[in-house]
mmCIF file of C-alpha atoms and ligand atoms in Angstrom:
data_model
loop_
_atom_site.group_PDB
_atom_site.id
_atom_site.type_symbol
_atom_site.label_atom_id
_atom_site.label_comp_id
_atom_site.label_asym_id
_atom_site.label_seq_id
_atom_site.Cartn_x
_atom_site.Cartn_y
_atom_site.Cartn_z
ATOM 1 C CA MET K 12 18.648 28.744 19.036
ATOM 2 C CA ASN K 13 16.565 29.686 22.042
ATOM 3 C CA THR K 14 15.677 26.312 23.490
ATOM 4 C CA GLN K 15 13.926 27.604 26.584
ATOM 5 C CA ASN K 16 10.394 27.164 25.266
ATOM 6 C CA LEU K 17 10.898 24.190 22.955
ATOM 7 C CA LEU K 18 9.122 21.678 25.151
ATOM 8 C CA GLY K 19 6.491 24.182 26.245
ATOM 9 C CA ASP K 20 5.736 24.920 22.595
ATOM 10 C CA LEU K 21 5.516 21.201 21.890
ATOM 11 C CA VAL K 22 3.065 20.626 24.746
ATOM 12 C CA GLY K 23 1.025 23.628 23.633
ATOM 13 C CA ALA K 24 0.884 22.457 20.030
ATOM 14 C CA LEU K 25 -0.230 18.994 21.117
ATOM 15 C CA ALA K 26 -2.898 20.410 23.438
ATOM 16 C CA SER K 27 -4.269 22.799 20.805
ATOM 17 C CA GLY K 28 -4.303 20.170 18.060
ATOM 18 C CA LYS K 29 -1.757 22.065 15.932
ATOM 19 C CA LEU K 30 0.295 18.908 16.244
ATOM 20 C CA LYS K 31 -1.566 15.653 15.685
ATOM 21 C CA VAL K 32 -0.460 12.202 16.783
ATOM 22 C CA ILE K 33 -1.003 9.514 14.147
ATOM 23 C CA ASP K 34 -0.791 5.831 15.006
ATOM 24 C CA LEU K 35 1.325 3.920 12.475
ATOM 25 C CA THR K 36 0.736 0.611 14.283
ATOM 26 C CA GLN K 37 -1.361 -2.393 13.250
ATOM 27 C CA THR K 38 -3.396 -4.009 16.038
ATOM 28 C CA LEU K 39 -1.466 -7.074 17.202
ATOM 29 C CA SER K 40 -3.797 -10.086 17.347
ATOM 30 C CA PRO K 41 -3.269 -13.859 17.043
ATOM 31 C CA GLU K 42 -4.594 -13.582 13.482
ATOM 32 C CA PHE K 43 -2.091 -10.943 12.356
ATOM 33 C CA PRO K 44 0.006 -12.454 9.513
ATOM 34 C CA THR K 45 3.654 -13.353 10.166
ATOM 35 C CA LEU K 46 6.590 -14.046 7.886
ATOM 36 C CA GLU K 47 6.699 -17.552 6.406
ATOM 37 C CA LEU K 48 10.149 -18.909 5.564
ATOM 38 C CA PRO K 49 10.924 -22.082 3.602
ATOM 39 C CA PRO K 50 10.252 -25.118 5.856
ATOM 40 C CA GLN K 51 13.935 -25.921 6.521
ATOM 41 C CA PHE K 52 14.240 -22.686 8.552
ATOM 42 C CA GLY K 53 12.921 -21.738 11.979
ATOM 43 C CA GLN K 54 9.628 -19.862 11.871
ATOM 44 C CA CYS K 55 8.207 -16.621 13.226
ATOM 45 C CA GLU K 56 5.496 -17.350 15.800
ATOM 46 C CA PRO K 57 2.307 -15.325 15.697
ATOM 47 C CA LEU K 58 0.962 -13.741 18.857
ATOM 48 C CA ARG K 59 -0.392 -16.172 21.443
ATOM 49 C CA VAL K 60 -2.586 -14.926 24.258
ATOM 50 C CA GLU K 61 -3.566 -16.870 27.378
ATOM 51 C CA LYS K 62 -6.010 -15.288 29.754
ATOM 52 C CA VAL K 63 -4.842 -15.298 33.393
ATOM 53 C CA SER K 64 -7.982 -13.818 34.919
ATOM 54 C CA GLU K 65 -10.940 -11.622 34.050
ATOM 55 C CA TYR K 66 -12.681 -10.477 37.255
ATOM 56 C CA ASP K 67 -13.183 -14.132 38.195
ATOM 57 C CA ASP K 68 -11.930 -16.815 40.618
ATOM 58 C CA ARG K 69 -8.362 -16.440 39.357
ATOM 59 C CA GLY K 70 -8.440 -12.687 39.971
ATOM 60 C CA PRO K 71 -11.715 -11.214 41.152
ATOM 61 C CA LEU K 72 -10.837 -7.550 40.641
ATOM 62 C CA TRP K 73 -8.589 -7.667 37.597
ATOM 63 C CA TYR K 74 -8.178 -8.712 33.966
ATOM 64 C CA TRP K 75 -4.808 -9.645 32.436
ATOM 65 C CA ASN K 76 -3.164 -12.035 29.959
ATOM 66 C CA ASN K 77 0.098 -13.810 29.346
ATOM 67 C CA PHE K 78 1.313 -13.382 25.802
ATOM 68 C CA SER K 79 4.173 -14.582 23.611
ATOM 69 C CA CYS K 80 5.344 -13.939 20.086
ATOM 70 C CA ASN K 81 8.434 -13.598 17.931
ATOM 71 C CA GLU K 82 10.528 -10.430 18.141
ATOM 72 C CA HIS K 83 9.374 -9.854 14.532
ATOM 73 C CA THR K 84 5.595 -10.306 14.955
ATOM 74 C CA GLY K 85 3.183 -7.519 14.017
ATOM 75 C CA THR K 86 4.291 -3.930 13.563
ATOM 76 C CA HIS K 87 7.904 -4.263 14.668
ATOM 77 C CA PHE K 88 11.412 -2.821 14.837
ATOM 78 C CA ASP K 89 14.532 -4.488 13.373
ATOM 79 C CA ALA K 90 17.829 -3.827 15.168
ATOM 80 C CA PRO K 91 21.269 -4.247 13.511
ATOM 81 C CA ILE K 92 21.962 -7.505 15.378
ATOM 82 C CA HIS K 93 19.043 -9.076 13.464
ATOM 83 C CA TRP K 94 21.251 -9.517 10.419
ATOM 84 C CA VAL K 95 24.624 -11.219 10.064
ATOM 85 C CA THR K 96 26.078 -8.026 8.563
ATOM 86 C CA GLY K 97 25.335 -6.165 11.813
ATOM 87 C CA LYS K 98 26.217 -8.878 14.304
ATOM 88 C CA ASP K 99 29.523 -7.403 15.472
ATOM 89 C CA LEU K 100 28.513 -3.741 15.626
ATOM 90 C CA PRO K 101 28.478 -1.990 19.015
ATOM 91 C CA ASN K 102 25.096 -1.245 20.619
ATOM 92 C CA ASN K 103 23.366 -3.351 17.988
ATOM 93 C CA SER K 104 20.492 -4.849 19.995
ATOM 94 C CA VAL K 105 17.244 -3.233 21.127
ATOM 95 C CA ASP K 106 18.425 -2.891 24.735
ATOM 96 C CA THR K 107 21.667 -1.118 23.845
ATOM 97 C CA LEU K 108 20.913 1.056 20.809
ATOM 98 C CA PRO K 109 21.090 4.836 21.387
ATOM 99 C CA VAL K 110 17.633 6.033 22.466
ATOM 100 C CA GLN K 111 18.250 9.429 20.839
ATOM 101 C CA GLU K 112 17.749 7.632 17.528
ATOM 102 C CA LEU K 113 14.209 6.538 18.422
ATOM 103 C CA VAL K 114 12.700 9.970 17.835
ATOM 104 C CA GLY K 115 13.366 11.427 14.406
ATOM 105 C CA PRO K 116 12.154 12.851 11.101
ATOM 106 C CA ALA K 117 10.423 10.761 8.464
ATOM 107 C CA LEU K 118 10.040 11.122 4.700
ATOM 108 C CA VAL K 119 7.385 9.263 2.726
ATOM 109 C CA ILE K 120 8.018 7.824 -0.732
ATOM 110 C CA ASP K 121 4.622 7.159 -2.286
ATOM 111 C CA CYS K 122 4.719 3.885 -4.219
ATOM 112 C CA SER K 123 1.019 3.099 -3.761
ATOM 113 C CA ALA K 124 -0.018 3.319 -7.414
ATOM 114 C CA GLU K 125 2.953 1.259 -8.613
ATOM 115 C CA SER K 126 2.369 -1.375 -5.917
ATOM 116 C CA ALA K 127 -1.328 -1.646 -6.741
ATOM 117 C CA ALA K 128 -0.412 -2.292 -10.379
ATOM 118 C CA ASN K 129 2.419 -4.720 -9.578
ATOM 119 C CA PRO K 130 2.764 -6.585 -6.258
ATOM 120 C CA ASP K 131 6.440 -7.241 -7.078
ATOM 121 C CA PHE K 132 7.097 -3.520 -7.578
ATOM 122 C CA LEU K 133 10.684 -2.537 -6.739
ATOM 123 C CA LEU K 134 11.631 0.951 -5.573
ATOM 124 C CA ASP K 135 14.760 1.827 -7.562
ATOM 125 C CA VAL K 136 17.333 4.637 -7.588
ATOM 126 C CA ALA K 137 15.661 6.394 -10.521
ATOM 127 C CA HIS K 138 12.430 6.590 -8.485
ATOM 128 C CA LEU K 139 14.366 8.068 -5.526
ATOM 129 C CA GLU K 140 16.023 10.612 -7.829
ATOM 130 C CA ARG K 141 12.632 11.651 -9.215
ATOM 131 C CA TRP K 142 11.366 11.985 -5.626
ATOM 132 C CA GLU K 143 14.338 14.213 -4.752
ATOM 133 C CA ALA K 144 13.768 16.345 -7.859
ATOM 134 C CA ALA K 145 10.197 16.965 -6.685
ATOM 135 C CA HIS K 146 10.640 17.131 -2.893
ATOM 136 C CA GLY K 147 14.308 17.901 -2.189
ATOM 137 C CA ARG K 148 17.248 15.845 -1.047
ATOM 138 C CA ILE K 149 16.656 12.941 1.339
ATOM 139 C CA ASP K 150 18.011 14.242 4.642
ATOM 140 C CA GLU K 151 20.736 12.464 6.547
ATOM 141 C CA GLY K 152 19.315 10.905 9.698
ATOM 142 C CA SER K 153 15.774 10.579 8.372
ATOM 143 C CA TRP K 154 13.520 7.577 8.319
ATOM 144 C CA VAL K 155 12.459 6.738 4.779
ATOM 145 C CA LEU K 156 8.981 5.204 4.755
ATOM 146 C CA MET K 157 7.893 3.326 1.635
ATOM 147 C CA ARG K 158 4.171 3.892 1.263
ATOM 148 C CA THR K 159 2.490 1.068 -0.671
ATOM 149 C CA ASP K 160 -0.965 1.014 0.989
ATOM 150 C CA TRP K 161 -0.202 -2.691 1.559
ATOM 151 C CA SER K 162 -1.416 -2.239 5.158
ATOM 152 C CA LYS K 163 -4.966 -2.117 3.786
ATOM 153 C CA HIS K 164 -4.658 -5.833 2.859
ATOM 154 C CA SER K 165 -3.619 -7.021 6.328
ATOM 155 C CA SER K 166 -6.777 -9.066 6.902
ATOM 156 C CA SER K 167 -6.646 -10.878 3.557
ATOM 157 C CA ALA K 168 -4.365 -13.373 1.795
ATOM 158 C CA ARG K 169 -3.091 -10.526 -0.383
ATOM 159 C CA TYR K 170 -1.037 -9.220 2.569
ATOM 160 C CA LYS K 171 1.473 -12.067 2.240
ATOM 161 C CA ASN K 172 0.512 -12.812 -1.347
ATOM 162 C CA MET K 173 2.193 -16.229 -1.182
ATOM 163 C CA ASP K 174 2.654 -18.721 -3.984
ATOM 164 C CA GLU K 175 5.133 -21.557 -4.506
ATOM 165 C CA THR K 176 7.937 -19.011 -5.010
ATOM 166 C CA GLY K 177 7.249 -17.199 -1.737
ATOM 167 C CA GLN K 178 5.853 -13.747 -0.974
ATOM 168 C CA HIS K 179 4.999 -11.280 -3.716
ATOM 169 C CA THR K 180 5.123 -7.878 -2.049
ATOM 170 C CA PRO K 181 6.879 -4.606 -2.928
ATOM 171 C CA GLY K 182 10.244 -3.425 -1.598
ATOM 172 C CA PRO K 183 13.503 -1.729 -2.568
ATOM 173 C CA THR K 184 16.136 -2.843 -5.061
ATOM 174 C CA PRO K 185 19.634 -3.575 -3.697
ATOM 175 C CA GLU K 186 20.907 -0.414 -5.421
ATOM 176 C CA ALA K 187 18.154 1.754 -3.910
ATOM 177 C CA VAL K 188 18.758 0.689 -0.340
ATOM 178 C CA LYS K 189 22.554 0.938 -0.807
ATOM 179 C CA PHE K 190 22.014 4.487 -2.116
ATOM 180 C CA LEU K 191 19.823 5.420 0.863
ATOM 181 C CA VAL K 192 22.283 4.029 3.385
ATOM 182 C CA GLU K 193 25.621 4.962 1.802
ATOM 183 C CA GLU K 194 24.822 8.114 -0.187
ATOM 184 C CA ARG K 195 22.091 9.628 2.014
ATOM 185 C CA GLY K 196 22.891 8.288 5.488
ATOM 186 C CA ILE K 197 19.297 7.487 6.422
ATOM 187 C CA ARG K 198 18.384 6.417 9.945
ATOM 188 C CA GLY K 199 16.178 3.577 8.843
ATOM 189 C CA PHE K 200 13.699 2.252 6.307
ATOM 190 C CA GLY K 201 10.065 1.482 7.028
ATOM 191 C CA THR K 202 7.464 -0.493 5.077
ATOM 192 C CA GLU K 203 3.824 -1.549 5.263
ATOM 193 C CA THR K 204 4.647 -5.140 4.297
ATOM 194 C CA ILE K 205 6.091 -8.029 6.332
ATOM 195 C CA GLY K 206 9.777 -7.179 6.022
ATOM 196 C CA THR K 207 11.794 -4.199 4.872
ATOM 197 C CA ASP K 208 12.644 -6.266 1.804
ATOM 198 C CA ALA K 209 10.515 -7.197 -1.175
ATOM 199 C CA GLY K 210 8.783 -10.566 -1.066
ATOM 200 C CA GLN K 211 11.171 -11.948 -3.691
ATOM 201 C CA ALA K 212 14.318 -10.495 -2.099
ATOM 202 C CA HIS K 213 15.631 -13.982 -1.290
ATOM 203 C CA SER K 214 16.823 -14.207 -4.882
ATOM 204 C CA MET K 215 18.435 -10.756 -5.053
ATOM 205 C CA ASN K 216 22.154 -10.034 -4.843
ATOM 206 C CA PRO K 217 22.834 -9.717 -1.957
ATOM 207 C CA PRO K 218 19.852 -11.664 -0.621
ATOM 208 C CA TYR K 219 17.518 -9.452 1.451
ATOM 209 C CA PRO K 220 19.404 -6.269 0.509
ATOM 210 C CA ALA K 221 17.501 -3.946 2.864
ATOM 211 C CA HIS K 222 18.476 -6.110 5.822
ATOM 212 C CA HIS K 223 22.011 -6.512 4.444
ATOM 213 C CA TYR K 224 22.784 -2.820 3.942
ATOM 214 C CA LEU K 225 20.701 -1.236 6.713
ATOM 215 C CA HIS K 226 21.845 -3.479 9.524
ATOM 216 C CA GLY K 227 25.422 -3.703 8.248
ATOM 217 C CA ALA K 228 25.564 0.080 8.670
ATOM 218 C CA GLY K 229 23.923 0.036 12.122
ATOM 219 C CA ARG K 230 20.634 1.327 10.714
ATOM 220 C CA TYR K 231 17.124 0.192 11.576
ATOM 221 C CA GLY K 232 13.984 -1.261 10.035
ATOM 222 C CA LEU K 233 10.268 -0.857 10.707
ATOM 223 C CA GLN K 234 7.737 -3.247 9.213
ATOM 224 C CA CYS K 235 3.986 -3.794 9.066
ATOM 225 C CA LEU K 236 3.387 -0.050 9.439
ATOM 226 C CA THR K 237 -0.016 1.425 8.640
ATOM 227 C CA ASN K 238 -1.547 4.864 7.999
ATOM 228 C CA LEU K 239 1.411 6.035 5.918
ATOM 229 C CA ASP K 240 -1.238 7.591 3.632
ATOM 230 C CA LEU K 241 -2.017 10.026 6.468
ATOM 231 C CA LEU K 242 1.534 11.391 6.625
ATOM 232 C CA PRO K 243 2.932 14.359 4.716
ATOM 233 C CA THR K 244 5.734 13.708 2.235
ATOM 234 C CA ARG K 245 8.037 15.658 4.546
ATOM 235 C CA GLY K 246 7.744 16.988 8.068
ATOM 236 C CA ALA K 247 6.517 14.111 10.245
ATOM 237 C CA VAL K 248 8.485 13.086 13.319
ATOM 238 C CA ILE K 249 8.209 9.480 14.393
ATOM 239 C CA ILE K 250 8.628 7.962 17.836
ATOM 240 C CA CYS K 251 9.469 4.260 17.746
ATOM 241 C CA PRO K 252 11.057 2.763 20.880
ATOM 242 C CA PRO K 253 11.206 -1.058 20.794
ATOM 243 C CA LEU K 254 10.872 -3.092 23.995
ATOM 244 C CA LYS K 255 14.120 -3.257 25.982
ATOM 245 C CA LEU K 256 14.620 -6.988 25.495
ATOM 246 C CA GLN K 257 18.029 -8.225 26.543
ATOM 247 C CA ARG K 258 20.027 -8.806 23.333
ATOM 248 C CA GLY K 259 16.775 -8.535 21.412
ATOM 249 C CA SER K 260 16.986 -8.517 17.607
ATOM 250 C CA GLY K 261 13.805 -6.464 17.348
ATOM 251 C CA SER K 262 10.428 -6.166 18.986
ATOM 252 C CA PRO K 263 6.786 -5.402 18.390
ATOM 253 C CA LEU K 264 6.180 -1.758 19.258
ATOM 254 C CA ARG K 265 3.841 1.178 18.956
ATOM 255 C CA VAL K 266 4.955 3.636 16.267
ATOM 256 C CA LEU K 267 3.594 7.172 16.564
ATOM 257 C CA ALA K 268 3.992 10.084 14.161
ATOM 258 C CA LEU K 269 3.748 13.752 15.106
ATOM 259 C CA VAL K 270 2.291 15.754 12.233
ATOM 260 C CA ALA K 271 1.544 19.477 11.942
ATOM 261 C CA SER K 272 -2.105 20.034 11.036
HETATM 262 MN MN1 MN X 42 11.820 -8.017 11.155
#
C-alpha cells in the first residue's frame, strides 16, 4: 500500500466534506442521568459544576469552572480494570491502554424497533447471525454499536426506566456478548443506554455479562452514546480517547465518528 498520501487524503476529504464528523456524545450537564445501584452499594455521582469566575472580581478577564463527577458519568468509556474479570490484565486502565485502539472501525446493529416495542429487549446470537447474513461478518477489531434510539429519551424518566426491580433498558444476552468477544474478537461494545449491559443484567448468568466478557478479555465499553441513527451500518471510524486518569476505570469523553458522505 502506498501510504505517502494517506494523511493528505484524509485532510482533503475532511476539508471538502467528503468525510463528515458526527458527534456521538451527549452534553454532560448536572441533570444528565447516572446509574442507580441498590442502596447498599456506592453510587455514581452526577456532574457537579462550581463557577470559579466569570469576568468578575474573582477573575475579571476570564470564565472557568471547577467540576467533578464519577468516571462513569455521561457519555463515557469503560476500561478493563472497571470489572473484576479484567483487574489483573496488563495495561487495563485508561492511562495505560494502547492508544492505537482508540481509533477504529464501527459497525451498527439496529435494534431500535425492537427496543421501542420492548424496553427489556435483549440482543441475542440469532439477531447477530441475521445481521451477518445481511451485512457480512462482524470484523475482528471493530466496535459493535447497539443502536436502540434510547438516547432520544435522555431528558425523561424513560432513559433509566426504573421500577422496584431496577432499570428496564435494552442490552445484549450473555451468549451474544460472549460470541462477539470470543468468536468475533471485537474491540468493544457501545450502547445508547446507561451501561453496556441491559437494565436487568444483574440477574443474568454471569451478572452484567457485557462487563464480564468484554473487560475479562481486555476489551472496552462505551455508554450513553447518541446519534447512532446517523451512522452507516458499516464504514464509520470512531475516535474515542478517554481522559488519562491515573489508574482510571473509565472516563467521560467526546466520541467522534468519521463517516463518508
Ligand atoms: Mn461505565
